PDB file of N, CA and C in Angstrom:
ATOM      1  N   MET A   1      50.473 -49.260  -5.153  1.00 59.00           N
ATOM      2  CA  MET A   1      51.732 -48.738  -4.823  1.00 59.00           C
ATOM      3  C   MET A   1      52.401 -49.845  -5.821  1.00 59.00           C
ATOM      4  N   PHE A   2      53.514 -49.291  -6.364  1.00 80.00           N
ATOM      5  CA  PHE A   2      54.345 -50.060  -7.416  1.00 80.00           C
ATOM      6  C   PHE A   2      55.624 -50.628  -6.407  1.00 80.00           C
ATOM      7  N   ASN A   3      56.107 -51.994  -6.942  1.00 87.00           N
ATOM      8  CA  ASN A   3      57.355 -52.432  -6.447  1.00 87.00           C
ATOM      9  C   ASN A   3      58.367 -52.301  -7.233  1.00 87.00           C
ATOM     10  N   ASN A   4      59.412 -51.698  -6.708  1.00 87.00           N
ATOM     11  CA  ASN A   4      60.678 -51.661  -7.635  1.00 87.00           C
ATOM     12  C   ASN A   4      61.762 -52.043  -6.997  1.00 87.00           C
ATOM     13  N   VAL A   5      61.874 -52.722  -5.909  1.00 89.00           N
ATOM     14  CA  VAL A   5      63.019 -53.102  -4.908  1.00 89.00           C
ATOM     15  C   VAL A   5      63.189 -54.614  -5.043  1.00 89.00           C
ATOM     16  N   GLY A   6      64.097 -55.153  -5.491  1.00 89.00           N
ATOM     17  CA  GLY A   6      64.397 -56.757  -5.587  1.00 89.00           C
ATOM     18  C   GLY A   6      64.632 -57.256  -4.362  1.00 89.00           C
ATOM     19  N   ALA A   7      64.801 -58.501  -4.325  1.00 90.00           N
ATOM     20  CA  ALA A   7      65.269 -59.158  -2.958  1.00 90.00           C
ATOM     21  C   ALA A   7      66.467 -59.043  -2.332  1.00 90.00           C
ATOM     22  N   ILE A   8      67.545 -58.940  -3.271  1.00 92.00           N
ATOM     23  CA  ILE A   8      68.700 -58.691  -2.876  1.00 92.00           C
ATOM     24  C   ILE A   8      69.036 -57.292  -2.358  1.00 92.00           C
ATOM     25  N   ASP A   9      68.476 -56.175  -3.086  1.00 92.00           N
ATOM     26  CA  ASP A   9      68.258 -54.791  -2.802  1.00 92.00           C
ATOM     27  C   ASP A   9      67.594 -54.604  -1.399  1.00 92.00           C
ATOM     28  N   ARG A  10      66.636 -55.316  -1.036  1.00 93.00           N
ATOM     29  CA  ARG A  10      65.795 -55.478   0.118  1.00 93.00           C
ATOM     30  C   ARG A  10      66.745 -55.865   1.356  1.00 93.00           C
ATOM     31  N   ALA A  11      67.253 -57.182   1.090  1.00 95.00           N
ATOM     32  CA  ALA A  11      68.292 -57.539   2.094  1.00 95.00           C
ATOM     33  C   ALA A  11      69.551 -56.411   2.397  1.00 95.00           C
ATOM     34  N   ILE A  12      70.051 -55.952   1.317  1.00 95.00           N
ATOM     35  CA  ILE A  12      71.174 -54.964   1.779  1.00 95.00           C
ATOM     36  C   ILE A  12      70.700 -53.699   2.264  1.00 95.00           C
ATOM     37  N   ARG A  13      69.426 -53.255   2.189  1.00 95.00           N
ATOM     38  CA  ARG A  13      68.606 -52.250   2.702  1.00 95.00           C
ATOM     39  C   ARG A  13      68.629 -52.500   4.405  1.00 95.00           C
ATOM     40  N   LEU A  14      68.137 -53.594   4.452  1.00 96.00           N
ATOM     41  CA  LEU A  14      67.891 -54.011   5.864  1.00 96.00           C
ATOM     42  C   LEU A  14      69.054 -54.251   6.559  1.00 96.00           C
ATOM     43  N   VAL A  15      70.375 -54.810   5.994  1.00 97.00           N
ATOM     44  CA  VAL A  15      71.505 -54.692   6.875  1.00 97.00           C
ATOM     45  C   VAL A  15      72.173 -53.241   7.041  1.00 97.00           C
ATOM     46  N   VAL A  16      72.141 -52.495   5.884  1.00 97.00           N
ATOM     47  CA  VAL A  16      72.592 -51.013   6.249  1.00 97.00           C
ATOM     48  C   VAL A  16      71.535 -50.273   7.214  1.00 97.00           C
ATOM     49  N   ALA A  17      70.223 -50.728   7.050  1.00 97.00           N
ATOM     50  CA  ALA A  17      69.449 -49.969   8.120  1.00 97.00           C
ATOM     51  C   ALA A  17      69.785 -50.354   9.448  1.00 97.00           C
ATOM     52  N   ALA A  18      69.952 -51.617   9.706  1.00 97.00           N
ATOM     53  CA  ALA A  18      70.384 -51.968  11.091  1.00 97.00           C
ATOM     54  C   ALA A  18      71.454 -51.504  11.682  1.00 97.00           C
ATOM     55  N   THR A  19      72.598 -51.366  10.670  1.00 97.00           N
ATOM     56  CA  THR A  19      73.964 -50.806  11.042  1.00 97.00           C
ATOM     57  C   THR A  19      73.786 -49.363  11.282  1.00 97.00           C
ATOM     58  N   LEU A  20      73.125 -48.656  10.648  1.00 97.00           N
ATOM     59  CA  LEU A  20      72.898 -47.053  11.046  1.00 97.00           C
ATOM     60  C   LEU A  20      71.893 -46.871  12.085  1.00 97.00           C
ATOM     61  N   ALA A  21      70.966 -47.767  12.373  1.00 97.00           N
ATOM     62  CA  ALA A  21      70.193 -47.776  13.763  1.00 97.00           C
ATOM     63  C   ALA A  21      70.993 -48.052  14.699  1.00 97.00           C
ATOM     64  N   TYR A  22      72.088 -48.900  14.690  1.00 97.00           N
ATOM     65  CA  TYR A  22      73.017 -49.132  15.959  1.00 97.00           C
ATOM     66  C   TYR A  22      73.623 -48.027  16.174  1.00 97.00           C
ATOM     67  N   LEU A  23      74.442 -47.375  15.094  1.00 96.00           N
ATOM     68  CA  LEU A  23      75.179 -46.212  15.129  1.00 96.00           C
ATOM     69  C   LEU A  23      74.327 -45.031  15.686  1.00 96.00           C
ATOM     70  N   GLY A  24      73.341 -44.922  15.373  1.00 96.00           N
ATOM     71  CA  GLY A  24      72.644 -43.734  15.737  1.00 96.00           C
ATOM     72  C   GLY A  24      71.819 -43.957  17.321  1.00 96.00           C
ATOM     73  N   LEU A  25      71.503 -45.019  17.441  1.00 95.00           N
ATOM     74  CA  LEU A  25      71.027 -45.261  18.817  1.00 95.00           C
ATOM     75  C   LEU A  25      72.050 -45.613  19.862  1.00 95.00           C
ATOM     76  N   TRP A  26      73.221 -46.184  19.643  1.00 96.00           N
ATOM     77  CA  TRP A  26      73.976 -46.341  20.790  1.00 96.00           C
ATOM     78  C   TRP A  26      75.303 -45.598  20.697  1.00 96.00           C
ATOM     79  N   VAL A  27      75.834 -45.555  19.346  1.00 95.00           N
ATOM     80  CA  VAL A  27      77.149 -44.908  19.393  1.00 95.00           C
ATOM     81  C   VAL A  27      77.051 -43.340  19.395  1.00 95.00           C
ATOM     82  N   TYR A  28      76.286 -42.970  18.745  1.00 95.00           N
ATOM     83  CA  TYR A  28      75.999 -41.188  18.622  1.00 95.00           C
ATOM     84  C   TYR A  28      74.881 -40.779  19.084  1.00 95.00           C
ATOM     85  N   VAL A  29      74.155 -41.608  20.368  1.00 93.00           N
ATOM     86  CA  VAL A  29      73.104 -41.201  20.988  1.00 93.00           C
ATOM     87  C   VAL A  29      72.970 -39.814  21.524  1.00 93.00           C
ATOM     88  N   GLY A  30      72.031 -39.313  21.125  1.00 90.00           N
ATOM     89  CA  GLY A  30      71.497 -37.796  21.711  1.00 90.00           C
ATOM     90  C   GLY A  30      72.446 -36.807  20.828  1.00 90.00           C
ATOM     91  N   SER A  31      73.164 -37.004  19.721  1.00 95.00           N
ATOM     92  CA  SER A  31      73.679 -36.028  18.775  1.00 95.00           C
ATOM     93  C   SER A  31      72.733 -35.849  17.579  1.00 95.00           C
ATOM     94  N   SER A  32      72.955 -34.720  16.849  1.00 96.00           N
ATOM     95  CA  SER A  32      72.556 -34.463  15.552  1.00 96.00           C
ATOM     96  C   SER A  32      72.637 -35.577  14.563  1.00 96.00           C
ATOM     97  N   LEU A  33      74.146 -35.964  14.616  1.00 96.00           N
ATOM     98  CA  LEU A  33      74.253 -37.163  13.932  1.00 96.00           C
ATOM     99  C   LEU A  33      73.593 -38.587  14.080  1.00 96.00           C
ATOM    100  N   GLY A  34      73.310 -38.615  15.380  1.00 96.00           N
ATOM    101  CA  GLY A  34      72.610 -39.971  15.983  1.00 96.00           C
ATOM    102  C   GLY A  34      71.135 -39.677  15.286  1.00 96.00           C
ATOM    103  N   ILE A  35      70.672 -38.684  15.464  1.00 96.00           N
ATOM    104  CA  ILE A  35      69.489 -38.532  14.950  1.00 96.00           C
ATOM    105  C   ILE A  35      69.116 -38.601  13.407  1.00 96.00           C
ATOM    106  N   GLY A  36      70.107 -38.222  12.619  1.00 97.00           N
ATOM    107  CA  GLY A  36      69.957 -38.404  11.385  1.00 97.00           C
ATOM    108  C   GLY A  36      70.291 -39.656  10.883  1.00 97.00           C
ATOM    109  N   LEU A  37      71.145 -40.451  11.563  1.00 97.00           N
ATOM    110  CA  LEU A  37      71.484 -41.862  11.129  1.00 97.00           C
ATOM    111  C   LEU A  37      70.273 -42.494  11.667  1.00 97.00           C
ATOM    112  N   THR A  38      69.475 -42.269  12.621  1.00 97.00           N
ATOM    113  CA  THR A  38      68.413 -43.206  12.930  1.00 97.00           C
ATOM    114  C   THR A  38      67.162 -42.817  11.938  1.00 97.00           C
ATOM    115  N   LEU A  39      67.085 -41.664  11.517  1.00 97.00           N
ATOM    116  CA  LEU A  39      65.991 -41.163  10.617  1.00 97.00           C
ATOM    117  C   LEU A  39      66.317 -42.123   9.087  1.00 97.00           C
ATOM    118  N   LEU A  40      67.569 -41.990   8.756  1.00 96.00           N
ATOM    119  CA  LEU A  40      68.074 -42.766   7.554  1.00 96.00           C
ATOM    120  C   LEU A  40      67.689 -44.170   7.634  1.00 96.00           C
ATOM    121  N   ALA A  41      67.933 -44.709   8.822  1.00 97.00           N
ATOM    122  CA  ALA A  41      67.733 -46.141   8.871  1.00 97.00           C
ATOM    123  C   ALA A  41      66.196 -46.408   8.774  1.00 97.00           C
ATOM    124  N   THR A  42      65.506 -45.536   9.552  1.00 97.00           N
ATOM    125  CA  THR A  42      63.983 -45.712   9.213  1.00 97.00           C
ATOM    126  C   THR A  42      63.498 -45.852   7.889  1.00 97.00           C
ATOM    127  N   VAL A  43      63.939 -44.803   7.155  1.00 95.00           N
ATOM    128  CA  VAL A  43      63.680 -44.518   5.782  1.00 95.00           C
ATOM    129  C   VAL A  43      63.983 -45.973   5.179  1.00 95.00           C
ATOM    130  N   LEU A  44      65.122 -46.207   5.233  1.00 95.00           N
ATOM    131  CA  LEU A  44      65.763 -47.660   4.543  1.00 95.00           C
ATOM    132  C   LEU A  44      64.940 -48.675   4.990  1.00 95.00           C
ATOM    133  N   ALA A  45      64.509 -48.893   6.342  1.00 96.00           N
ATOM    134  CA  ALA A  45      63.932 -50.097   6.584  1.00 96.00           C
ATOM    135  C   ALA A  45      62.697 -50.289   5.893  1.00 96.00           C
ATOM    136  N   ILE A  46      61.796 -49.071   5.991  1.00 94.00           N
ATOM    137  CA  ILE A  46      60.544 -49.008   5.608  1.00 94.00           C
ATOM    138  C   ILE A  46      60.521 -49.227   4.173  1.00 94.00           C
ATOM    139  N   SER A  47      61.414 -48.598   3.116  1.00 93.00           N
ATOM    140  CA  SER A  47      61.503 -48.925   1.885  1.00 93.00           C
ATOM    141  C   SER A  47      61.622 -50.500   1.433  1.00 93.00           C
ATOM    142  N   ALA A  48      62.649 -50.933   2.291  1.00 92.00           N
ATOM    143  CA  ALA A  48      62.923 -52.474   2.301  1.00 92.00           C
ATOM    144  C   ALA A  48      61.584 -53.326   2.512  1.00 92.00           C
ATOM    145  N   VAL A  49      60.876 -53.253   3.502  1.00 93.00           N
ATOM    146  CA  VAL A  49      59.714 -53.814   3.914  1.00 93.00           C
ATOM    147  C   VAL A  49      58.681 -53.505   2.981  1.00 93.00           C
ATOM    148  N   ALA A  50      58.380 -52.474   2.486  1.00 91.00           N
ATOM    149  CA  ALA A  50      57.530 -52.074   1.553  1.00 91.00           C
ATOM    150  C   ALA A  50      57.825 -52.756  -0.031  1.00 91.00           C
ATOM    151  N   GLY A  51      59.139 -52.829  -0.148  1.00 89.00           N
ATOM    152  CA  GLY A  51      59.429 -52.950  -1.621  1.00 89.00           C
ATOM    153  C   GLY A  51      59.389 -52.024  -2.677  1.00 89.00           C
ATOM    154  N   SER A  52      59.437 -50.871  -2.003  1.00 89.00           N
ATOM    155  CA  SER A  52      59.198 -49.668  -3.173  1.00 89.00           C
ATOM    156  C   SER A  52      60.069 -48.519  -2.630  1.00 89.00           C
ATOM    157  N   CYS A  53      60.947 -47.918  -3.551  1.00 88.00           N
ATOM    158  CA  CYS A  53      61.700 -46.704  -3.476  1.00 88.00           C
ATOM    159  C   CYS A  53      61.275 -45.549  -4.371  1.00 88.00           C
ATOM    160  N   LEU A  54      60.915 -44.413  -3.331  1.00 88.00           N
ATOM    161  CA  LEU A  54      60.463 -43.196  -4.254  1.00 88.00           C
ATOM    162  C   LEU A  54      61.507 -42.652  -5.313  1.00 88.00           C
ATOM    163  N   LEU A  55      62.957 -42.979  -4.828  1.00 88.00           N
ATOM    164  CA  LEU A  55      63.948 -42.389  -5.628  1.00 88.00           C
ATOM    165  C   LEU A  55      64.075 -43.224  -6.947  1.00 88.00           C
ATOM    166  N   TYR A  56      63.808 -44.471  -6.781  1.00 86.00           N
ATOM    167  CA  TYR A  56      64.057 -45.181  -7.691  1.00 86.00           C
ATOM    168  C   TYR A  56      63.037 -44.928  -8.842  1.00 86.00           C
ATOM    169  N   GLY A  57      61.770 -44.728  -8.544  1.00 82.00           N
ATOM    170  CA  GLY A  57      60.637 -44.333  -9.142  1.00 82.00           C
ATOM    171  C   GLY A  57      60.836 -43.069  -9.889  1.00 82.00           C
ATOM    172  N   LEU A  58      61.444 -42.109  -9.379  1.00 87.00           N
ATOM    173  CA  LEU A  58      61.787 -40.700 -10.066  1.00 87.00           C
ATOM    174  C   LEU A  58      62.937 -41.006 -11.126  1.00 87.00           C
ATOM    175  N   PHE A  59      63.715 -42.040 -10.838  1.00 87.00           N
ATOM    176  CA  PHE A  59      64.857 -42.255 -11.898  1.00 87.00           C
ATOM    177  C   PHE A  59      64.609 -43.214 -12.829  1.00 87.00           C
ATOM    178  N   GLY A  60      63.440 -43.922 -12.491  1.00 85.00           N
ATOM    179  CA  GLY A  60      63.169 -45.108 -13.546  1.00 85.00           C
ATOM    180  C   GLY A  60      63.926 -46.559 -13.326  1.00 85.00           C
ATOM    181  N   ILE A  61      64.495 -46.587 -12.309  1.00 83.00           N
ATOM    182  CA  ILE A  61      65.351 -47.632 -11.620  1.00 83.00           C
ATOM    183  C   ILE A  61      64.401 -49.047 -11.109  1.00 83.00           C
ATOM    184  N   ASN A  62      64.612 -50.189 -11.674  1.00 88.00           N
ATOM    185  CA  ASN A  62      63.795 -51.165 -10.970  1.00 88.00           C
ATOM    186  C   ASN A  62      64.719 -52.418 -10.787  1.00 88.00           C
ATOM    187  N   THR A  63      65.182 -52.627  -9.533  1.00 87.00           N
ATOM    188  CA  THR A  63      65.981 -53.971  -9.250  1.00 87.00           C
ATOM    189  C   THR A  63      65.100 -55.030  -9.076  1.00 87.00           C
ATOM    190  N   ARG A  64      63.813 -55.144  -9.267  1.00 88.00           N
ATOM    191  CA  ARG A  64      62.921 -56.221  -8.947  1.00 88.00           C
ATOM    192  C   ARG A  64      62.877 -57.110 -10.149  1.00 88.00           C
ATOM    193  N   LYS A  65      63.153 -58.674 -10.041  1.00 84.00           N
ATOM    194  CA  LYS A  65      63.117 -59.356 -11.293  1.00 84.00           C
ATOM    195  C   LYS A  65      61.526 -59.358 -11.839  1.00 84.00           C
ATOM    196  N   GLN A  66      61.425 -59.156 -13.170  1.00 78.00           N
ATOM    197  CA  GLN A  66      60.103 -59.551 -13.701  1.00 78.00           C
ATOM    198  C   GLN A  66      59.847 -60.956 -13.966  1.00 78.00           C
ATOM    199  N   ASN A  67      58.551 -61.195 -13.783  1.00 68.00           N
ATOM    200  CA  ASN A  67      58.232 -62.620 -14.152  1.00 68.00           C
ATOM    201  C   ASN A  67      58.170 -62.845 -15.626  1.00 68.00           C
ATOM    202  N   THR A  68      58.785 -63.774 -15.922  1.00 56.00           N
ATOM    203  CA  THR A  68      58.868 -64.179 -17.371  1.00 56.00           C
ATOM    204  C   THR A  68      58.001 -65.196 -17.771  1.00 56.00           C
ATOM    205  N   HIS A  69      57.380 -65.817 -16.832  1.00 58.00           N
ATOM    206  CA  HIS A  69      56.349 -66.927 -16.841  1.00 58.00           C
ATOM    207  C   HIS A  69      54.755 -65.982 -17.029  1.00 58.00           C
ATOM    208  N   GLN A  70      53.968 -66.488 -17.934  1.00 56.00           N
ATOM    209  CA  GLN A  70      52.787 -65.901 -17.982  1.00 56.00           C
ATOM    210  C   GLN A  70      51.809 -66.789 -17.969  1.00 56.00           C
ATOM    211  N   ASN A  71      50.708 -67.079 -17.497  1.00 54.00           N
ATOM    212  CA  ASN A  71      49.592 -68.010 -17.124  1.00 54.00           C
ATOM    213  C   ASN A  71      48.535 -67.957 -18.358  1.00 54.00           C
TER     214      ASN A  71
END
């Protein structure tokens, strides 16, 4: 698996995922919007933890810093 999500991007994804999960599970609980927000939060959280985003891969985006030091 490839890693293409940087540290700042991961942190932002986790904050957004937590916010969407809160909205989906408590504010809009039981509605279609609540289910959609919860699913989106799950996808964002998984991509943040894994460090990989399929959409970034499709569009050739990489927010991860590349190592400039070689051994």
